[in-house]
Every structure is written in C-alpha cells, then in structure tokens.
Coordinates of C-alpha atoms and ligand atoms in Angstrom, one line a residue:
M1 CA 2.4 114.7 186.3
R2 CA 2.0 116.2 182.9
P3 CA 3.0 113.8 180.0
G4 CA 5.9 114.7 177.9
A5 CA 3.8 115.5 174.7
L6 CA 1.7 118.2 176.4
T7 CA 4.0 121.3 175.9
D8 CA 2.8 124.9 176.4
D9 CA 2.9 125.1 172.5
L10 CA 0.7 122.2 172.0
L11 CA -1.7 123.5 174.7
D12 CA -2.0 126.9 173.2
R13 CA -2.8 125.3 169.8
L14 CA -5.5 123.1 171.3
R15 CA -7.1 126.2 172.9
T16 CA -7.6 127.8 169.5
R17 CA -9.5 124.8 168.4
V18 CA -12.3 125.6 170.8
T19 CA -15.0 128.0 169.8
A20 CA -15.3 130.1 172.9
G21 CA -14.7 133.5 174.6
D22 CA -12.7 134.5 177.4
A23 CA -14.1 132.1 180.2
T24 CA -11.9 129.0 181.3
Y25 CA -11.9 126.1 183.3
T26 CA -9.2 123.7 184.5
S27 CA -9.0 119.8 184.1
T28 CA -7.6 117.3 186.6
A29 CA -4.2 115.6 186.1
V30 CA -5.9 112.1 187.0
F31 CA -2.7 110.3 188.2
T32 CA -2.0 112.9 190.8
G33 CA -5.4 114.9 191.4
G34 CA -3.5 118.1 190.4
E35 CA -4.2 120.6 187.8
L36 CA -3.7 119.5 184.0
A37 CA -4.8 122.2 181.7
T38 CA -6.8 125.6 181.6
L39 CA -9.0 125.4 178.7
P40 CA -11.7 127.9 177.2
E41 CA -15.3 127.4 178.2
S42 CA -18.0 128.0 175.6
T43 CA -21.4 129.8 176.1
T44 CA -24.7 129.1 174.2
G45 CA -23.9 132.0 172.0
D46 CA -20.7 130.3 171.1
V47 CA -22.5 127.2 170.3
T48 CA -24.6 129.3 167.8
T49 CA -21.5 130.7 166.4
A50 CA -20.1 127.3 166.1
F51 CA -23.1 126.2 164.0
E52 CA -23.1 129.1 161.8
R53 CA -19.5 128.5 160.8
A54 CA -20.0 124.8 160.4
T55 CA -23.3 125.5 158.2
R56 CA -21.2 127.8 155.9
A57 CA -18.3 125.3 155.6
Q58 CA -20.5 122.3 154.9
Q59 CA -22.1 123.5 151.9
A60 CA -18.8 123.4 149.7
W61 CA -17.8 120.1 151.5
A62 CA -21.2 118.5 150.5
A63 CA -20.8 119.9 147.0
A64 CA -17.4 118.3 146.6
D65 CA -17.1 114.8 145.1
L66 CA -16.4 112.1 147.5
S67 CA -13.2 111.3 145.8
A68 CA -12.1 114.9 146.8
R69 CA -13.1 114.2 150.5
L70 CA -11.4 110.9 151.1
P71 CA -7.9 111.9 150.7
V72 CA -8.2 114.0 154.0
F73 CA -9.0 110.8 155.9
E74 CA -6.1 109.0 154.2
R75 CA -3.7 111.6 155.5
F76 CA -5.4 111.6 158.9
H77 CA -5.0 107.8 159.3
D78 CA -1.2 108.3 158.7
L79 CA -0.9 111.3 161.0
L80 CA -2.7 109.4 163.7
L81 CA -0.5 106.4 163.7
K82 CA 2.6 108.6 163.4
N83 CA 1.7 110.8 166.4
R84 CA 0.2 107.7 168.5
D85 CA 2.6 108.6 171.4
T86 CA 1.1 112.1 171.6
V87 CA -2.4 110.8 171.4
A88 CA -1.6 108.2 174.1
D89 CA 0.0 110.8 176.4
L90 CA -3.1 113.1 176.4
I91 CA -5.7 110.1 176.7
Q92 CA -3.6 108.9 179.7
A93 CA -3.1 112.4 181.4
E94 CA -7.0 113.2 181.2
T95 CA -8.4 109.8 181.9
G96 CA -5.8 108.0 184.1
K97 CA -5.9 104.8 182.0
S98 CA -2.9 102.6 181.4
R99 CA -0.8 103.0 178.3
R100 CA -2.0 99.6 176.9
D101 CA -5.7 101.0 177.2
A102 CA -4.8 104.2 175.7
F103 CA -3.1 102.5 172.7
E104 CA -6.2 100.1 172.3
E105 CA -8.4 103.3 172.3
L106 CA -6.6 105.1 169.4
C107 CA -6.8 101.9 167.4
E108 CA -10.6 102.5 167.1
P109 CA -10.5 105.7 164.9
A110 CA -7.8 104.1 162.8
L111 CA -9.9 101.1 162.2
V112 CA -12.9 103.1 161.6
T113 CA -11.2 105.5 159.1
S114 CA -9.7 102.7 157.0
Y115 CA -13.2 100.9 157.0
Y116 CA -14.9 104.0 155.6
L117 CA -12.1 104.9 153.3
R118 CA -12.8 101.4 151.8
T119 CA -16.6 101.2 151.9
A120 CA -17.8 104.8 151.6
P121 CA -17.6 105.1 147.8
K122 CA -19.9 102.1 147.5
L123 CA -22.2 102.9 150.4
L124 CA -22.6 106.5 149.2
R125 CA -23.2 106.2 145.6
P126 CA -26.5 106.5 143.9
R127 CA -28.3 103.0 143.8
K128 CA -30.7 102.1 140.9
R129 CA -34.1 100.8 142.4
A130 CA -36.8 99.1 140.6
G131 CA -39.2 101.8 139.3
L132 CA -42.9 101.6 139.5
M133 CA -43.5 100.4 135.9
P134 CA -40.2 98.5 134.6
G135 CA -39.0 100.4 131.4
A136 CA -41.5 103.4 131.9
I137 CA -40.5 104.6 135.3
G138 CA -36.9 104.3 136.6
A139 CA -35.9 105.1 140.3
A140 CA -32.6 105.9 142.0
E141 CA -31.7 106.2 145.7
H142 CA -29.3 109.0 146.6
R143 CA -27.7 109.7 149.9
R144 CA -27.5 113.4 151.1
P145 CA -25.7 114.5 154.1
K146 CA -27.9 115.6 157.1
G147 CA -26.2 119.0 157.4
V148 CA -24.5 119.8 160.7
V149 CA -24.2 116.8 163.0
G150 CA -23.9 117.2 166.8
I151 CA -21.6 114.7 168.5
I152 CA -21.6 114.4 172.2
S153 CA -19.0 112.2 173.8
P154 CA -18.2 110.8 177.4
W155 CA -14.9 110.8 179.4
N156 CA -14.2 107.1 179.4
Y157 CA -13.0 106.8 175.8
P158 CA -12.6 110.5 174.9
F159 CA -10.7 110.0 171.7
A160 CA -12.2 106.9 170.3
L161 CA -15.8 107.9 171.0
A162 CA -15.4 111.4 169.6
L163 CA -13.2 110.8 166.5
G164 CA -14.7 107.3 165.8
D165 CA -18.2 108.8 165.4
L166 CA -17.4 112.1 163.8
I167 CA -15.3 110.7 161.1
P168 CA -18.0 108.7 159.3
A169 CA -20.2 111.9 159.7
L170 CA -17.6 114.1 157.9
V171 CA -17.0 111.3 155.2
A172 CA -20.7 111.5 154.5
G173 CA -20.6 115.2 153.7
N174 CA -21.6 116.7 157.1
A175 CA -19.9 119.4 159.2
V176 CA -19.8 118.6 162.9
V177 CA -20.1 120.4 166.2
L178 CA -18.4 118.2 168.8
K179 CA -19.0 118.5 172.5
P180 CA -16.6 116.3 174.6
D181 CA -16.7 115.9 178.2
S182 CA -14.8 118.8 179.7
Q183 CA -12.4 116.8 181.9
T184 CA -11.3 114.8 178.6
A185 CA -11.1 117.4 175.9
L186 CA -7.4 117.5 175.1
S187 CA -7.3 114.1 173.1
P188 CA -10.4 115.1 170.8
L189 CA -9.0 118.6 170.3
Y190 CA -5.6 117.1 169.3
G191 CA -7.8 114.6 166.9
A192 CA -9.3 117.9 165.4
E193 CA -5.9 119.3 165.0
L194 CA -4.7 116.1 163.1
L195 CA -7.8 116.4 160.8
Y196 CA -7.0 120.0 160.0
R197 CA -3.5 119.1 159.4
A198 CA -4.6 116.3 157.0
G199 CA -6.6 119.0 155.0
L200 CA -10.1 119.3 156.5
P201 CA -11.5 122.5 155.2
E202 CA -11.5 125.3 158.1
D203 CA -14.4 125.5 160.3
L204 CA -15.9 122.1 159.2
L205 CA -15.3 120.7 162.6
Q206 CA -16.2 122.8 165.5
V207 CA -15.5 122.0 169.2
V208 CA -17.5 123.5 171.9
L209 CA -16.7 122.8 175.7
G210 CA -18.7 123.4 178.8
D211 CA -21.4 122.0 181.0
G212 CA -23.4 119.1 179.6
P213 CA -27.1 120.2 180.0
T214 CA -26.4 123.7 179.0
I215 CA -23.8 123.4 176.2
G216 CA -24.8 119.8 175.2
G217 CA -28.3 120.9 175.4
A218 CA -27.7 123.8 173.1
V219 CA -25.9 121.3 170.6
V220 CA -29.0 119.0 170.6
D221 CA -31.3 122.0 170.1
T222 CA -29.5 123.3 167.0
C223 CA -28.0 120.2 165.1
D224 CA -29.5 118.3 162.2
Y225 CA -28.7 114.9 163.7
I226 CA -27.3 114.0 167.2
G227 CA -24.9 111.1 167.7
F228 CA -24.6 110.8 171.5
T229 CA -22.5 108.4 173.8
G230 CA -23.1 108.4 177.6
S231 CA -25.4 107.6 180.2
T232 CA -28.7 105.9 179.8
R233 CA -30.3 108.7 182.0
T234 CA -28.8 111.5 179.6
G235 CA -29.7 109.5 176.5
T236 CA -33.3 109.5 177.3
Q237 CA -33.4 113.4 177.7
I238 CA -31.5 113.8 174.6
A239 CA -34.0 111.5 172.7
E240 CA -36.9 113.7 174.0
R241 CA -35.4 116.8 172.9
A242 CA -34.3 115.6 169.5
G243 CA -37.9 114.1 169.3
K244 CA -39.5 117.5 169.8
R245 CA -37.5 118.9 166.8
L246 CA -38.1 115.8 164.8
V247 CA -34.3 115.4 164.3
G248 CA -32.8 111.8 164.3
C249 CA -30.5 110.5 166.9
S250 CA -28.2 107.6 167.7
L251 CA -27.8 106.9 171.4
E252 CA -24.9 104.7 172.6
L253 CA -25.7 104.2 176.3
G254 CA -24.9 101.9 179.4
G255 CA -24.9 98.4 180.0
K256 CA -24.9 95.6 182.7
N257 CA -23.1 93.2 180.5
P258 CA -23.3 89.3 181.2
M259 CA -20.6 86.5 180.5
L260 CA -21.6 82.8 180.3
V261 CA -19.1 80.4 181.1
L262 CA -20.5 77.0 179.9
D263 CA -19.6 73.6 181.5
D264 CA -17.3 72.7 178.7
V265 CA -14.6 75.4 178.9
K266 CA -11.0 75.1 179.4
I267 CA -11.0 76.8 182.8
A268 CA -7.4 78.3 183.1
A269 CA -7.5 79.7 179.5
T270 CA -10.9 81.1 180.0
A271 CA -10.2 82.7 183.4
K272 CA -7.1 84.5 181.9
N273 CA -9.3 85.8 178.7
A274 CA -12.1 86.7 181.0
V275 CA -10.1 89.0 183.2
R276 CA -9.5 91.4 180.3
G277 CA -13.3 91.4 179.5
C278 CA -14.0 92.7 183.1
F279 CA -11.0 94.9 184.0
A280 CA -9.7 96.7 180.8
N281 CA -9.8 100.4 181.3
A282 CA -10.5 99.7 185.0
G283 CA -14.0 98.6 184.0
Q284 CA -15.0 102.1 182.8
L285 CA -16.1 100.6 179.4
C286 CA -19.7 100.4 178.3
L287 CA -19.0 96.8 177.1
S288 CA -17.3 95.7 180.2
I289 CA -18.5 92.4 181.9
E290 CA -20.0 93.1 185.4
R291 CA -21.8 89.6 185.8
I292 CA -20.2 86.4 185.2
Y293 CA -22.5 83.2 185.2
V294 CA -20.6 79.8 185.6
H295 CA -21.9 76.4 185.2
D296 CA -22.2 75.0 188.7
S297 CA -20.2 71.9 188.1
I298 CA -17.0 74.3 187.5
F299 CA -18.0 77.1 189.6
D300 CA -15.4 76.7 192.3
S301 CA -12.5 75.8 190.1
F302 CA -13.3 78.8 187.8
A303 CA -13.7 81.2 190.6
E304 CA -10.3 80.1 192.0
A305 CA -8.6 80.5 188.5
F306 CA -10.3 83.8 187.9
V307 CA -9.3 85.3 191.3
A308 CA -5.7 84.1 190.7
E309 CA -5.5 85.8 187.3
T310 CA -7.2 89.0 188.8
G311 CA -4.6 89.1 191.5
K312 CA -1.9 89.2 188.7
L313 CA -2.9 92.5 187.3
R314 CA -0.5 95.2 187.8
L315 CA -1.8 98.5 188.7
S316 CA 0.1 101.7 188.6
A317 CA 0.4 105.4 187.4
G318 CA 2.7 105.8 184.5
Y319 CA 3.2 106.6 180.8
D320 CA 5.1 103.4 180.1
Y321 CA 3.5 100.0 179.3
G322 CA 4.1 98.6 182.7
A323 CA 0.6 98.7 184.0
D324 CA -2.0 96.5 183.0
I325 CA -4.7 98.6 184.9
G326 CA -4.8 102.3 185.5
S327 CA -6.7 104.6 187.6
L328 CA -10.5 105.4 187.8
T329 CA -11.0 108.8 186.1
S330 CA -12.8 110.8 188.7
Q331 CA -13.6 111.1 192.5
R332 CA -17.3 110.5 191.3
A333 CA -16.4 107.4 189.6
L334 CA -14.4 106.2 192.7
K335 CA -17.3 107.0 195.0
T336 CA -19.7 104.9 192.9
V337 CA -17.6 102.0 192.7
A338 CA -16.7 102.0 196.6
E339 CA -20.6 102.5 197.3
H340 CA -21.4 99.4 195.3
V341 CA -18.8 97.3 196.9
D342 CA -19.4 98.5 200.4
D343 CA -23.2 98.0 200.0
A344 CA -22.6 94.5 198.7
R345 CA -20.3 93.6 201.7
A346 CA -22.7 95.2 204.1
K347 CA -25.7 93.1 202.8
G348 CA -23.8 89.8 202.8
A349 CA -21.7 89.5 199.5
T350 CA -18.3 87.8 199.8
V351 CA -15.4 89.8 198.4
L352 CA -13.0 87.1 196.8
T353 CA -10.3 89.7 195.9
G354 CA -10.0 93.5 195.8
G355 CA -12.5 95.6 197.4
R356 CA -10.5 98.6 198.4
P357 CA -9.4 101.9 197.2
R358 CA -5.4 102.3 196.6
P359 CA -4.7 106.1 197.3
D360 CA -1.0 104.7 197.7
L361 CA -1.0 104.6 193.8
G362 CA -3.0 107.7 193.0
P363 CA -6.2 109.4 194.4
F364 CA -8.8 107.4 192.2
F365 CA -7.3 104.0 192.0
Y366 CA -9.5 101.0 193.1
E367 CA -8.6 97.4 193.1
P368 CA -10.1 95.0 190.7
T369 CA -12.7 93.3 192.9
V370 CA -14.6 89.9 192.5
L371 CA -17.7 89.4 194.4
T372 CA -19.9 86.2 195.0
D373 CA -23.2 85.8 197.1
V374 CA -24.7 88.9 195.3
T375 CA -28.4 89.1 195.8
P376 CA -30.9 91.6 194.1
E377 CA -31.2 93.9 196.9
M378 CA -27.4 94.8 196.4
L379 CA -26.9 98.0 194.3
C380 CA -24.3 96.0 192.1
H381 CA -26.6 93.4 191.2
A382 CA -28.6 95.3 188.5
A383 CA -27.2 98.8 188.3
E384 CA -24.1 99.7 186.0
T385 CA -21.1 100.0 188.5
F386 CA -18.7 101.3 185.5
G387 CA -15.6 100.3 187.5
P388 CA -13.7 97.2 188.2
V389 CA -16.2 95.0 190.0
V390 CA -17.7 91.7 188.7
S391 CA -20.0 89.4 190.4
L392 CA -19.8 85.6 189.9
Y393 CA -23.2 83.6 189.9
P394 CA -23.7 79.7 189.3
F395 CA -26.2 78.3 187.0
A396 CA -27.5 74.8 186.3
S397 CA -28.4 74.7 182.6
D398 CA -27.9 76.6 179.6
E399 CA -31.8 77.9 179.6
E400 CA -31.2 79.1 183.2
A401 CA -28.0 80.9 182.0
V402 CA -29.6 82.6 179.2
A403 CA -32.7 83.7 181.4
L404 CA -30.4 85.2 184.3
A405 CA -28.2 87.0 181.5
N406 CA -31.4 88.5 179.9
Q407 CA -32.7 89.5 183.3
T408 CA -31.8 93.3 182.8
E409 CA -33.4 96.3 181.0
Y410 CA -29.9 96.9 179.5
G411 CA -28.9 95.0 176.1
L412 CA -25.4 96.2 175.1
N413 CA -22.9 93.5 175.1
A414 CA -22.4 89.8 176.1
S415 CA -20.0 87.0 176.1
V416 CA -20.3 83.2 176.0
F417 CA -17.3 80.9 176.5
G418 CA -17.5 77.4 175.5
R419 CA -15.2 74.8 173.8
D420 CA -17.9 73.9 171.5
R421 CA -18.2 77.0 169.5
T422 CA -21.2 76.1 167.7
R423 CA -23.1 75.4 170.8
A424 CA -21.6 78.5 172.4
A425 CA -22.7 80.6 169.4
A426 CA -26.2 79.1 169.5
V427 CA -26.4 80.3 173.1
G428 CA -25.5 83.6 172.0
T429 CA -28.1 84.1 169.7
R430 CA -30.6 83.8 172.5
L431 CA -29.1 86.7 174.4
R432 CA -30.9 90.1 174.1
T433 CA -27.8 92.2 173.5
G434 CA -26.5 94.2 170.5
T435 CA -23.2 92.4 170.4
V436 CA -22.2 88.8 171.5
N437 CA -18.6 87.9 171.8
I438 CA -17.7 84.1 171.7
N439 CA -14.7 83.3 173.7
D440 CA -13.9 86.9 174.2
G441 CA -15.1 89.6 176.4
Y442 CA -15.8 92.5 174.1
A443 CA -13.0 93.4 171.7
S444 CA -13.9 90.8 168.8
A445 CA -17.2 92.4 168.2
Y446 CA -16.3 95.9 168.7
G447 CA -13.3 95.6 166.6
S448 CA -15.2 94.0 163.7
T449 CA -15.9 97.4 162.2
D450 CA -17.7 95.8 159.1
A451 CA -20.5 94.8 161.5
P452 CA -22.8 97.1 163.5
M453 CA -22.4 98.0 167.0
G454 CA -24.8 99.3 169.6
G455 CA -27.5 98.5 172.3
M456 CA -30.8 96.9 172.7
G457 CA -33.4 97.9 175.2
V458 CA -32.1 100.9 177.4
S459 CA -28.7 100.5 176.1
G460 CA -29.3 102.7 173.0
L461 CA -30.8 103.4 169.8
G462 CA -29.0 102.9 166.3
R463 CA -25.7 101.7 165.6
R464 CA -22.1 102.7 165.1
H465 CA -19.9 100.8 162.6
G466 CA -20.9 98.9 159.6
A467 CA -23.1 100.4 156.8
E468 CA -25.4 101.9 159.5
G469 CA -22.7 103.7 161.0
L470 CA -22.2 105.9 157.8
L471 CA -25.7 105.9 156.5
K472 CA -27.3 107.2 159.7
Y473 CA -25.6 110.5 158.9
T474 CA -27.5 110.7 155.5
E475 CA -30.9 111.3 154.3
A476 CA -32.2 108.8 151.7
Q477 CA -33.6 110.8 148.7
T478 CA -35.4 108.9 145.9
I479 CA -35.4 110.4 142.4
A480 CA -38.0 108.6 140.0
T481 CA -38.0 109.4 136.5
Q482 CA -41.3 108.8 134.2
R483 CA -39.7 108.0 130.8
V484 CA -43.1 107.1 129.3
T485 CA -46.4 108.6 130.5
V486 CA -48.2 105.6 131.9
L487 CA -49.6 107.0 135.1
N488 CA -52.4 109.1 133.5
P489 CA -54.6 107.2 131.1
P490 CA -55.1 109.1 127.7
R491 CA -58.4 111.0 127.6
W492 CA -60.0 108.4 125.1
V493 CA -59.4 105.5 127.5
P494 CA -62.3 105.0 129.9
Y495 CA -61.2 104.9 133.3
G496 CA -62.9 101.5 133.9
L497 CA -60.8 100.0 131.2
Y498 CA -57.6 101.7 132.5
T499 CA -58.3 100.2 135.8
K500 CA -58.7 96.6 134.4
V501 CA -55.4 97.1 132.4
M502 CA -53.6 98.2 135.5
A503 CA -55.0 95.3 137.6
A504 CA -53.7 92.9 134.9
S505 CA -50.4 94.3 134.8
L506 CA -50.0 94.4 138.6
R507 CA -51.0 90.6 138.5
L508 CA -48.5 89.9 135.8
M509 CA -45.6 91.8 137.6
R510 CA -46.4 89.9 140.7
R511 CA -46.4 86.6 138.7
I512 CA -43.1 87.3 137.0
G513 CA -41.6 88.6 140.1
L514 CA -41.1 92.1 139.0
R515 CA -43.1 93.6 141.8
Ligands
NAD601 P1 -23.1 111.3 180.8 O1 -24.3 111.0 180.2 O2 -23.2 111.8 182.1 O3 -22.2 112.2 179.8 C1 -22.0 112.1 178.5 C2 -21.9 113.4 177.6 O4 -23.0 114.1 177.7 C3 -20.9 114.4 178.4 O5 -20.2 115.1 177.3 C4 -21.7 115.3 179.2 O6 -21.2 116.5 179.3 C5 -23.0 115.4 178.2 N1 -24.1 115.6 178.8 C6 -24.6 115.5 180.1 N2 -25.9 115.9 180.5 C7 -26.3 116.3 179.3 C8 -27.5 116.8 178.7 N3 -28.5 117.0 179.5 N4 -27.6 117.2 177.5 C9 -26.7 117.0 176.6 N5 -25.5 116.6 176.9 C10 -25.3 116.2 178.2 O7 -22.3 109.9 180.9 P2 -20.9 109.6 181.3 O8 -20.9 109.5 182.9 O9 -19.9 110.7 180.9 O10 -20.5 108.4 180.6 C11 -20.4 107.1 181.2 C12 -21.8 106.5 180.6 O11 -21.6 106.2 179.0 C13 -21.9 105.0 181.1 O12 -23.1 104.7 181.5 C14 -21.4 104.2 179.9 O13 -21.8 102.8 179.8 C15 -21.9 105.0 178.8 N6 -21.1 104.6 177.5 C16 -21.8 104.1 176.6 C17 -20.9 103.7 175.3 C18 -21.6 103.0 174.2 O14 -21.0 102.8 173.2 N7 -22.7 102.3 174.5 C19 -19.6 104.0 175.2 C20 -19.0 104.6 176.4 C21 -19.9 105.1 177.5

C-alpha cells in the first residue's frame, strides 16, 4: 500500500539526494509487508565522497554571518508545515505508525527549528568573560562549529530524530553527513529536499545509506562530531570508536521507563492519560513507559480502569486519522515483543489484556498488552521491550516506589502521577532519569524544547534541546587580550617584590569579588 504522496517523480528526486553509486536495496511497506521503495546503497567510498563534498561546502557556510544562515530555517519551517501531509505519508509508509503518531513526530523538527531560530543569535554570539586582570586583560568566548557532524538515526522516529538533531548542527555552522536507518530513509530524504528547497547551500547536507556497522562505522571514523540515536549496545560501540579518535559524541539511547501512580490520583483520568504514555507509537518510543508502579491502596481499581482504557484503543492500517495505534515496524520488532510476552506468560505472569499478534490487521501488528505478576527472571522485567507491553507492580510507600523505579541501569524518562503536584514533583526529583513528567507520560518534557533532553546511566551521554542541544555542535574558543603588560614584571622590579604585589592583588581581587 503506497501512500498518495509517494509518486514516481518524488521517489526519483529523493534517490538523487543519496550519495551512492549503482547498488540498490528495497525497503518494506510496513502495512502490507510488500515492497515500498528501491533506493541507492552507499559504499565506504561514497562516505568519503560525502565528507569531501560536505567539508568544501562547510567553509563558506561557517564564514557566513548567522543572520545569513537563519532565513533558510525560517523557510524550512514554513515548507515543513505546508507539506505536512507528504511528510506524514512517508513516515507512515516506512514505519507503519498511525497518522496521529506521524503528525506528532513531524511537530518535533518544527518546534526545534523555531526554538533555535529564536535562541541561536544569543547562544552563538561571542560572550565577554572576566579577564585575568580586570582592565589589563580582557577575555571573550567564541563558538566555532565543529566542522562536519555525523548524524546516525534510528527507524522509530526517522524524521524527527534525523531532522531534529541535524538542524541545530547546521544552524551552528556545520555541514552534516546523515546516515538514517535504511528501512526508514524516505522521510529524512524528504526533509533534506525541503531544506534544499529552503535555500540550504548545495552539498552541505549529505545522506548516505547502508548497513549500520559498515556505513555508520565509516561516518563515525570520519566525522568531527557524532550525534547518535539508537540502542545502548550500538551507542557503546560508537563511544569507543569516537573515543579512539578523540572526537566528541552525544548518545541518545534506550530506556526502561517507569511511571509512579501515587495514592492521591484521580484514577479514571490517570488511567486515560497513562495509556498514551505506554502505547503511543505502538510503544516503539525510547521514552515509552514499560513499568507502572501503583500504590497498593488503589492497585486493583487503577488496573481495572487502565485495562478498560487500553481496550478502547483502535488499531488499524491506514493513512487517515482513524487509528490510535499502528503497526510495529518490522518482523524483528514483532519477534522481540512476542518473545517478551510469551516468556512472561510461561513464567507465571498474568496477561490482563492483549498478548497476541494481529496478522488480520497487517503482518507486524501486536495488541497493546498489560501484564501483572511480573518477576525478575522474566525478560520484560528489566530489558527494553520497545513495543506495546507494560507491566503493573504495586508499592506500599513513596520510598519504595522511588527505589523500585531506580532499580535499572537505564535512566532516560520517568513519569509521576499525583493530585498534589508539589509532592509528585518532589518524588520526581529523586528519580535517576534525564526527564521526569508530572501527570504525563513523556510529551511534556520532550516537547519543552527550551529544556535539555537525554539520558542518565546507560541511556546516554549529552543532551538534545535547550542550549546544550546547539552548543554541543560547537567548540569553545577563548580569545584573551592583554591590553597593558602585566604578566611579565619590568626588569628593574625584583621577582620577590613582584610575587608580593601579585599575592596582594590576588587577595584584594578575592575580597572584592573580582576573582
Ligand atoms: P540501533 O542501534 O540498532 O540502530 C540505530 C542506527 O545506528 C541505525 O541507523 C543503524 O543502521 C545504525 N548502526 C547500527 N550499528 C551501527 C554501528 N556499529 N556503527 C554505526 N551505526 C550503526 O537501534 P535501533 O534498533 O534502530 O533503534 C531502537 C533503539 O533506539 C531503542 O533502544 C531505543 O530506545 C533507542 N532510541 C533512543 C532514543 C533517545 O532519544 N534516547 C530515541 C529513539 C530510539
């Protein structure tokens, strides 16, 4: 089932955006399991070519004033919203997600673009810093682009996680070589087309496609900085590789995200709200809730309300807004989800709802699934399922809930529901996760682009969004100017006397707060 927007003409244009020779591969139309698109496949030689072109283009881009660069992103923002139906069509065709989830996805690059349009002039301008000797020595901090940034992105949010990360890199004056997942390359390629239509200089954004370790590995081995989103396993390999070359990296990795339902919640409203936190994008969301801890005084009534809300979710394949939830993206994802549920069931877990594939809807559909009686020997207890499966656990006190939630090496996202928001937020500060959402699953923190987003523990290194999301693509350069010679004593001043004067100055500066 090809979506309306994917015409032969568009496909031909997207193919020209890949730096590659004659080799090709074919991606899957997820709703049917048939063929979606044949696209060029890059070699490591093509990666070298991509970097050469990007390096040449980057020089002029970095030399241009920021005020000359920003209008490209203003036009991109307009083009993105104008062409949202095409973007949503492509995202759906290659991921199998629902139209609602596709629309939510394309909002991320729009939010990020408008955020950095507003803040980049302030964040990137040179800043006066206190010099060593006030009056005699002045200092300023400048921000230089890294050069050519490599972005490697996954299949679950192929448009948001490619565009949302590469736009700040471009804004900061870098070129980008992007390697999306091969299954989900159409929407990021269309994003590249929109950027070029918005006036991005030719060659500044290169796209290479191919096998992760080979083509992704070549990107990591050549770039000046790597922005990676994907699994913790791959992230660890990338960090090692980048470390060997002493290039920086940011790693946005997996999670096993907890939700805490405190004893004072409004049960019906919380259950309704929690469903989206667990099952949006069929649970294939790094921020998705996979563990819900519920105060034991309300456990049964919450479980009943939550299961009822889960049962209302509409699953279907289609390019309209009728479905709440779409398909899983691949046979591999379906296999992991089924394995986790079957293993839990075999070891004594109770399936409250769901727990089965839905081949009648499409080859990779799986029902939203709620489990209880999950124990540590079950796969889904600690490992990321990355699908529509959530386990409910009771707790007796806030202390116990915090301890249980923190019992993981991951630390990406968490959620706390409570009628007393101050108390819920206080509980939230005790959780070891990069984002905490009070009375929401994930969107409040993720959508707050002024605040950093990323993981603690094995969930990642570095942050996207906020000042960090832009400044990570720059090097700080300090330019200090000695206006009056104070650092070398005149020949006629004995060094002993000079040290006394210096010590007295240091004391004075400390007292009056200058140093
Ligand atoms: P993955 O690590 O298998 O692949 C991610 C990307 O890396 C793909 O483009 C892939 O081709 C490439 N790749 C694979 N091996 C590579 C290697 N050795 N060197 C260089 N590149 C390589 O992850 P995935 O299965 O595609 O994505 C799902 C995972 O991503 C989940 O664990 C999910 O939690 C995580 N994720 C995290 C975030 C976040 O923001 N923290 C967002 C989305 C997904």
